[in-house]
Short mmCIF file of C-alpha atoms in Angstrom, two decimals:
data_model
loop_
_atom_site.label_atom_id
_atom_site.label_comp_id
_atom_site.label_asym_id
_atom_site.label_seq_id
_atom_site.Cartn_x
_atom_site.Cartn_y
_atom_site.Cartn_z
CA UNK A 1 8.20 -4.24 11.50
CA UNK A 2 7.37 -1.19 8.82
CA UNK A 3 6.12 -2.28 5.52
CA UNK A 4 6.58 0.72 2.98
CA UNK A 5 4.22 0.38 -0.41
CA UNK A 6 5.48 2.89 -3.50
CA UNK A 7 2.81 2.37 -5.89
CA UNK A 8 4.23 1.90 -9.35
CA UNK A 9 1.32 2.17 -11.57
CA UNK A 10 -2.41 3.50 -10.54
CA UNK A 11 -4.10 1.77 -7.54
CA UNK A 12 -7.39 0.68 -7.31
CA UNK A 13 -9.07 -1.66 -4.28
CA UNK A 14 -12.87 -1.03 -4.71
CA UNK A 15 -14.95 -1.20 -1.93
CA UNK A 16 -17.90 -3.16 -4.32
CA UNK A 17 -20.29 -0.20 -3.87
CA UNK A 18 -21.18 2.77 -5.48
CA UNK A 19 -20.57 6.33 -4.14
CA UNK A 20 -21.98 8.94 -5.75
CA UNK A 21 -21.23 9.08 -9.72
CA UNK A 22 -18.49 6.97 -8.78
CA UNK A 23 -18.88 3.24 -9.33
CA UNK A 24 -16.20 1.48 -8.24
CA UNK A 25 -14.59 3.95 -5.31
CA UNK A 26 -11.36 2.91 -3.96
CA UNK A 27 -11.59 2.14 0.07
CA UNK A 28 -10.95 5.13 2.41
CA UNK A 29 -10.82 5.51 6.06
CA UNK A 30 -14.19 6.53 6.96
CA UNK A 31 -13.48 9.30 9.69
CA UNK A 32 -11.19 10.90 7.34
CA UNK A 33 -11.89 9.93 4.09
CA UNK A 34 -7.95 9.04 3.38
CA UNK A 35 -7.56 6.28 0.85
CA UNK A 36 -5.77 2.95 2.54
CA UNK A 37 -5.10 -0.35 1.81
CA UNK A 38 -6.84 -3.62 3.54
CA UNK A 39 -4.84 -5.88 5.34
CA UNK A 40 -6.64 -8.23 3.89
CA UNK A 41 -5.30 -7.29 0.53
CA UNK A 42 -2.11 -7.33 1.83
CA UNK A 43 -2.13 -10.56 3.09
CA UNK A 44 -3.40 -12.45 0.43
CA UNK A 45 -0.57 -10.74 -1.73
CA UNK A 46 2.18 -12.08 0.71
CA UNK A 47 0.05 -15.24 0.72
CA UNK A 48 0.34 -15.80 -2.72
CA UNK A 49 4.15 -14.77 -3.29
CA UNK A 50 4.91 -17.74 -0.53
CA UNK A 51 2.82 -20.06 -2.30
CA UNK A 52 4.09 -19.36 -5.56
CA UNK A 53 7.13 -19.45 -4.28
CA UNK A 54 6.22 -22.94 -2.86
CA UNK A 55 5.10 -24.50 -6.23
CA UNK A 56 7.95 -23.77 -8.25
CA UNK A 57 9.64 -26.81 -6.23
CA UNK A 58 8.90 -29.70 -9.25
CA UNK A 59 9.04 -32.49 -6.48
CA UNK A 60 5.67 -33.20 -5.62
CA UNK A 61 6.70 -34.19 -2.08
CA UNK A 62 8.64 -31.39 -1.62
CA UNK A 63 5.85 -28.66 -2.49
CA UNK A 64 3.62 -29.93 -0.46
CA UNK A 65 5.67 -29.84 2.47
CA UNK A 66 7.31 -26.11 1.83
CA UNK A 67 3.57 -25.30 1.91
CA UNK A 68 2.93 -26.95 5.06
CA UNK A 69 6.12 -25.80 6.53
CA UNK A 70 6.64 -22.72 4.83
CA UNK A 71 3.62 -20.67 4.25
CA UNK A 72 0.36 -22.37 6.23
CA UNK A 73 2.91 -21.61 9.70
CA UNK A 74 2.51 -17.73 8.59
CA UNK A 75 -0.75 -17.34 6.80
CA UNK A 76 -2.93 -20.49 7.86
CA UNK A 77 -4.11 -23.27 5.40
CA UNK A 78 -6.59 -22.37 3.30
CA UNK A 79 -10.53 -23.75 4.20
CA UNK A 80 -11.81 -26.15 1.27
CA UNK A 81 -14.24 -24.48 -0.45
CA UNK A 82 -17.80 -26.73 -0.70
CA UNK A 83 -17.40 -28.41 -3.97
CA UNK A 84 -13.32 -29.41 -2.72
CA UNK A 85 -15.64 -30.77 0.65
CA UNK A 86 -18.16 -32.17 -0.82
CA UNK A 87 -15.68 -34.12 -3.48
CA UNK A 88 -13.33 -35.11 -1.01
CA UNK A 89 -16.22 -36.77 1.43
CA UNK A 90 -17.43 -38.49 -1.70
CA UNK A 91 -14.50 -40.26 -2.46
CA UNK A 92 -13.78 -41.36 1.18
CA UNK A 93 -17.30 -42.69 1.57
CA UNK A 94 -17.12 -46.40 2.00
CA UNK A 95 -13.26 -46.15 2.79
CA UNK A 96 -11.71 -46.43 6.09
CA UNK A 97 -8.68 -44.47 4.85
CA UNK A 98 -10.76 -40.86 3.41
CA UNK A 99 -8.55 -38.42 4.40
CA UNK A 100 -10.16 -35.75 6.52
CA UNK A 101 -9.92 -32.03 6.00
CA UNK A 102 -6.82 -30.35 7.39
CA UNK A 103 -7.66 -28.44 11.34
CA UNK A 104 -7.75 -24.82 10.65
CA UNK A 105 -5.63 -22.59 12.37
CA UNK A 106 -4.92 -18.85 12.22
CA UNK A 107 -1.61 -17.65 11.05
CA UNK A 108 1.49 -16.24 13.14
CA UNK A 109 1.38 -12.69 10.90
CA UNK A 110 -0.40 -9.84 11.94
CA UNK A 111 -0.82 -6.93 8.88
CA UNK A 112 -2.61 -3.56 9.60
CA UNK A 113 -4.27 -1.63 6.72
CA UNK A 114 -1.46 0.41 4.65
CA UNK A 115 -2.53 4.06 5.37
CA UNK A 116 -1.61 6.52 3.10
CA UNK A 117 1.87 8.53 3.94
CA UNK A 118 2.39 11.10 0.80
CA UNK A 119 0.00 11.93 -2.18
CA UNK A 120 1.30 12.62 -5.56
CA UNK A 121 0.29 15.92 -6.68
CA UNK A 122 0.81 17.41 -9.68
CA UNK A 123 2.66 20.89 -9.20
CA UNK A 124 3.78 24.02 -11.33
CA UNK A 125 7.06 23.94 -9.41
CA UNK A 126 8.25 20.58 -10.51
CA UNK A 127 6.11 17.40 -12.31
CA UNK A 128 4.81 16.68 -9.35
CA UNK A 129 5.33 16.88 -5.19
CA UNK A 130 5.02 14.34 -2.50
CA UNK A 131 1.99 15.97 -0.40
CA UNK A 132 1.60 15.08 3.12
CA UNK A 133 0.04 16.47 6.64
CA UNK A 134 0.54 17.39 10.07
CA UNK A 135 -2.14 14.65 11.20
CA UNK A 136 -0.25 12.15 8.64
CA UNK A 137 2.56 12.29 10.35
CA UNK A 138 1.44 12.50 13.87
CA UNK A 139 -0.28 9.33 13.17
CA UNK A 140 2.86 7.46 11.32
CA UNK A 141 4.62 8.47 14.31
CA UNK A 142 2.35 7.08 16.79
CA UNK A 143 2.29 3.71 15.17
CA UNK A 144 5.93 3.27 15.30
CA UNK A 145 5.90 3.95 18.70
CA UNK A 146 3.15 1.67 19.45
CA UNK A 147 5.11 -1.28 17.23
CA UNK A 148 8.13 -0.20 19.45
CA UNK A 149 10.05 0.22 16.42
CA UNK A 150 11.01 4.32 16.70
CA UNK A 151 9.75 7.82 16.10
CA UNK A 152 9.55 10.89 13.93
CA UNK A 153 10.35 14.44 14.76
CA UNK A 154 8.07 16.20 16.13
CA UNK A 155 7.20 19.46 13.52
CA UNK A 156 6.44 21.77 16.32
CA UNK A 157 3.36 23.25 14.43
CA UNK A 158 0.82 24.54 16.46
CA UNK A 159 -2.43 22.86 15.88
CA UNK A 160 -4.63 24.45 12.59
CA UNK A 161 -1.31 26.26 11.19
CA UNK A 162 -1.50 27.08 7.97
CA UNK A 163 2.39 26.98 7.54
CA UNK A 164 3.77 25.30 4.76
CA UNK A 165 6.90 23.11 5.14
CA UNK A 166 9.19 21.92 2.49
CA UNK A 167 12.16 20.00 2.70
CA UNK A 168 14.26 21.33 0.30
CA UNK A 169 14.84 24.92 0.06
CA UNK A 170 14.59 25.41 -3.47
CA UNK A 171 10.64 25.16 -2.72
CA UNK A 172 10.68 27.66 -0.17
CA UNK A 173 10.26 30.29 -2.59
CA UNK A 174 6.82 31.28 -3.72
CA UNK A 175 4.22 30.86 -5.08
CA UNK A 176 3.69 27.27 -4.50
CA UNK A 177 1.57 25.59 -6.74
CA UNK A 178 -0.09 22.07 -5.82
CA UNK A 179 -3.28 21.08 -8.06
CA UNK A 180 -5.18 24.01 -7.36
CA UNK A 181 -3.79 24.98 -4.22
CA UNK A 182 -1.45 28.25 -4.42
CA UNK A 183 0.66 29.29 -1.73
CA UNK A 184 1.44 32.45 -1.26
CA UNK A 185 3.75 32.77 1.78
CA UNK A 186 4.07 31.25 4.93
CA UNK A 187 6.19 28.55 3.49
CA UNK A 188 9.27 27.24 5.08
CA UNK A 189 12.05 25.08 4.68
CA UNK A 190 12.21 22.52 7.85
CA UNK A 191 15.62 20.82 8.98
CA UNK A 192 13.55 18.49 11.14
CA UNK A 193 10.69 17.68 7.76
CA UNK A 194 13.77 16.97 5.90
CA UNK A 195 14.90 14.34 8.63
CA UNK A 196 11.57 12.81 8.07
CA UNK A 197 12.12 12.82 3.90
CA UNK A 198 15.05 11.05 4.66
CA UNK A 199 13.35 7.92 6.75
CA UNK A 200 10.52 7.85 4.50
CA UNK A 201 12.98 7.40 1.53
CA UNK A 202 14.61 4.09 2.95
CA UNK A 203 10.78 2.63 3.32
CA UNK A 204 11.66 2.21 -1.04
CA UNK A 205 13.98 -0.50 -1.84
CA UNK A 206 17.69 -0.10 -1.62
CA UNK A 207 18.23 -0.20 -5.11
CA UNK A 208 15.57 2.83 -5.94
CA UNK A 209 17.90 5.12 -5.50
CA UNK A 210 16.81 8.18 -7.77
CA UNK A 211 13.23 7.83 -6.55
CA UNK A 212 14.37 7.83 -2.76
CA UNK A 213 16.39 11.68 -3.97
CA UNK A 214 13.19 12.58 -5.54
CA UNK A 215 11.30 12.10 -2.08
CA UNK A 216 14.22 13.38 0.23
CA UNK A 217 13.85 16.89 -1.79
CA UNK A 218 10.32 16.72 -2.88
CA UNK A 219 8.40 16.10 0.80
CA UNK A 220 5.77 18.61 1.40
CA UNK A 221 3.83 19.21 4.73
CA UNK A 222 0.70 21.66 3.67
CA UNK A 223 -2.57 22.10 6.16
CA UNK A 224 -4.58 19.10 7.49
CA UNK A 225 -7.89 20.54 5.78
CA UNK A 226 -5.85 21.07 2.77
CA UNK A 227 -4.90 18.18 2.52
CA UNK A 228 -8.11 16.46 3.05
CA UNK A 229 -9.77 17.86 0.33
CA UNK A 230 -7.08 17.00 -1.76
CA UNK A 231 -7.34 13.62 -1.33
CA UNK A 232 -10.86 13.41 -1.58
CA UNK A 233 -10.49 14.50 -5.45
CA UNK A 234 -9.05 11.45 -6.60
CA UNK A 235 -8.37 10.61 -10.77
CA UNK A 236 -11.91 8.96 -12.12
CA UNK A 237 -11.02 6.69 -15.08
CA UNK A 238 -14.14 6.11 -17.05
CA UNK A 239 -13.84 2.42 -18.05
CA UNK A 240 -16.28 0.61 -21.03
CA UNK A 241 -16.84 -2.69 -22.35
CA UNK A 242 -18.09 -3.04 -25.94
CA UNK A 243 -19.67 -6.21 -27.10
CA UNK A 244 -19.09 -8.08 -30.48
CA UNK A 245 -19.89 -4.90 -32.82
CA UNK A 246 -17.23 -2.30 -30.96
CA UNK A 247 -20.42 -1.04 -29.42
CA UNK A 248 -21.85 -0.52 -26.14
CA UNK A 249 -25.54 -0.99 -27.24
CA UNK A 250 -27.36 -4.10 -26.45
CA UNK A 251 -27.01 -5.77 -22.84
CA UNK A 252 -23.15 -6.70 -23.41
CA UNK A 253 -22.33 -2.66 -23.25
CA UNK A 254 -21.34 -0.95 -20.56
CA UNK A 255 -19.71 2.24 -19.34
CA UNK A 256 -18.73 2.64 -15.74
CA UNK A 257 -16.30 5.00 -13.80
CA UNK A 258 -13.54 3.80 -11.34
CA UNK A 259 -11.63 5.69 -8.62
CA UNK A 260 -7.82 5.82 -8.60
CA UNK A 261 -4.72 5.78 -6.52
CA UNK A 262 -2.26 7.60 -8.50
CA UNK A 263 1.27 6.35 -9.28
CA UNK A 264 4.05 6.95 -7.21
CA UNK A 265 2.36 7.51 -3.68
CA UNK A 266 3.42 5.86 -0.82
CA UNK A 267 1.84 3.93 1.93
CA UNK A 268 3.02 2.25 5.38
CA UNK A 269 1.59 -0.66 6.95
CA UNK A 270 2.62 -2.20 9.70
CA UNK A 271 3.52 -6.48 10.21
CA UNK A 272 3.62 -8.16 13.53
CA UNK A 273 3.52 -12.06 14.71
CA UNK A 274 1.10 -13.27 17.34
CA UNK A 275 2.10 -13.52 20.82
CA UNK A 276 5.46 -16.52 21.14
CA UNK A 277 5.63 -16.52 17.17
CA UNK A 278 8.66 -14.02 16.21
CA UNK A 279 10.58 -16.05 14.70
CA UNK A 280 7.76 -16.35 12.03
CA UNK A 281 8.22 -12.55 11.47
CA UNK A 282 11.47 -13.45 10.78
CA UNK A 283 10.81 -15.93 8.07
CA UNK A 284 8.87 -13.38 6.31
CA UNK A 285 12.16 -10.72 6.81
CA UNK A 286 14.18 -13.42 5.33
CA UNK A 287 12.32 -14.10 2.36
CA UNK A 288 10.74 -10.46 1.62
CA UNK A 289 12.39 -10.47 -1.75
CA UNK A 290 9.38 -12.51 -2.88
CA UNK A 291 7.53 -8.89 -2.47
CA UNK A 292 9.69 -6.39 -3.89
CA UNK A 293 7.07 -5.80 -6.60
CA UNK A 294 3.84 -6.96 -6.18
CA UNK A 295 0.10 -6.69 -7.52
CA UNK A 296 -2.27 -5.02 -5.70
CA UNK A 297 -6.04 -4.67 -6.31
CA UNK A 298 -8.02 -4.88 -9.48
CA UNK A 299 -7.16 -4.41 -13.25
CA UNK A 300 -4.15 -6.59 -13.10
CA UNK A 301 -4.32 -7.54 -16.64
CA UNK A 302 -4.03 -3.83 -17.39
CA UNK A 303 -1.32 -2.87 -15.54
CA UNK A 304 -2.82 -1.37 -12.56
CA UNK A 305 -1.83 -1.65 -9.05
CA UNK A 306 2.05 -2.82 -9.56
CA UNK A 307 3.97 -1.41 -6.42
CA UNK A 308 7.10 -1.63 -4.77
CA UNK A 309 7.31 -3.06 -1.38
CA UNK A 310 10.22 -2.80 1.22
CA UNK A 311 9.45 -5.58 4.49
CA UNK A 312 11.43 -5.27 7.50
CA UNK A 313 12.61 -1.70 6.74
CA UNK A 314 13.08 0.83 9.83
CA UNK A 315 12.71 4.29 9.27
CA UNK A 316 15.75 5.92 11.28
CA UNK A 317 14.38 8.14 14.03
CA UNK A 318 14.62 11.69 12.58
CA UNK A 319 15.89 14.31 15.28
CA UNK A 320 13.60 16.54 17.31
CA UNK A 321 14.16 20.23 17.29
CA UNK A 322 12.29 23.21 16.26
CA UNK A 323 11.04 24.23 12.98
#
């Protein structure tokens, strides 16, 4: 099933290592340079709403086995780390009743990174524009095919056009303006682009109603090398720790520089069950209120990385036809 991930605030899940001037880099696909978003990441999010979900229970009993039942089915149990070992083996030395560690198993869920779908871009012609790609979209349509769950139109653009296509036509009239990009002519609305606007609206929640208008009229499909370099320019927040004196002088200081994911882009993963385990999937379907906003990455305590998830969603298959 299609995951869609609207990120709320500014995104950032650092690779650990430096790139450049940058410090702290978010992670990127590295044949295109793309930003995305581990599966890993995403499953220890969905990991944790379970299990917080889980302890709320006040019965002792009854926590335990809602985690047992409930989440270590989906995600695994957790492996003790080597103090929880070497603790546990401590106490049961001597005892014929130590209880052993719990057989690890791999969970029924399958998550792929979230790749990126549309880029917020800031714009002369309105605050800002959802900015995608021919290659974008190729690719999002492959993977729904490949999940078996549908299809997107096909844009009919031959390969390196430099056409611009806009799904609403009161952007068909130029110049365009995106960052630093200006667009002259060649721009044209697209019946089958705003098909597309349409199914990548419903991957917001239901209830986000005003946002899903705002990316039914604001879609925008501009060159793959455009795009590319656009998204290689990402916001650098320049972040600093000052020690006891409001300083950064003396070994307590710091100054380093962090990579962003602006607010309001949106990303698709996709979440399958291993082979004879559907109805897992379906657990997750059933309970994917537990997501509907969630923390992703670093700098939680600041704000950063609050998105908007939609599990289960289906993005309607958007008609074929010409440009």
């Amino acid at each position: 099933m299609v995951c869609g991930i609207y990120t709320v605030s500014p995104l950032h899940v650092s690779t650990g290592q430096a790139e450049g001037a940058i410090d702290l880099p978010v992670t990127k696909e590295p044949h295109t340079g793309f930003p995305v978003i581990p599966a890993s990441s995403l499953k220890g999010v969905a990991r944790d709403a379970f299990e917080h979900d889980a302890k709320e229970v006040k019965d002792d009993a009854e926590r335990e086995r809602r985690i047992k039942d409930e989440v270590h089915p989906l995600f695994g149990p957790k492996p003790k780390s080597g103090n929880q070992q070497g603790r546990q083996e401590k106490q049961g030395e001597g005892s014929a009743g130590a209880a052993s560690t719990p057989a690890l198993f791999a969970g029924a869920l399958v998550f792929t990174e979230a790749r990126l779908v549309a880029y917020a871009a800031r714009s002369l012609n309105r605050p800002f524009l959802y900015v995608t790609c021919r290659l974008v979209l190729e690719r999002l349509g492959r993977d729904l095919r490949a999940a078996g769950i549908g299809d997107l139109g096909s844009l009919s653009l031959p390969a390196g056009s430099d056409e611009v296509l806009v799904a609403d036509k009161s952007l068909a009239r130029a110049p365009l303006v995106i960052e630093d990009l200006v667009y002259l002519d060649a721009i044209a609305e697209s019946a089958t682009l705003k098909g597309i606007a349409e199914s990548l609206a419903r991957l917001l929640p239901d209830r986000e109603e005003e946002t899903r208008n705002r990316v039914e009229k604001g879609l925008v499909v501009i060159p793959d090398g455009d795009f590319s370099v656009l998204v290689r320019r990402l916001p650098v927040r320049a972040r600093i720790r000052l020690d006891d004196n409001k300083t950064t002088s003396g070994d307590d200081g710091n100054l380093w520089y962090e990579e962003q994911v602006p607010a309001d882009c949106l990303f698709v993963s996709m979440i399958g069950a291993r082979r004879g385990r559907g109805a897992d999937l379906d657990r997750l379907r059933t309970k994917s209120r537990l997501l509907e906003v969630s923390q992703i990455g670093g700098n939680e305590t600041v704000g950063e990385g609050i998105c908007l998830w939609r599990v289960g969603c289906a993005p309607a298959t958007a008609g074929k036809g010409a440009t």
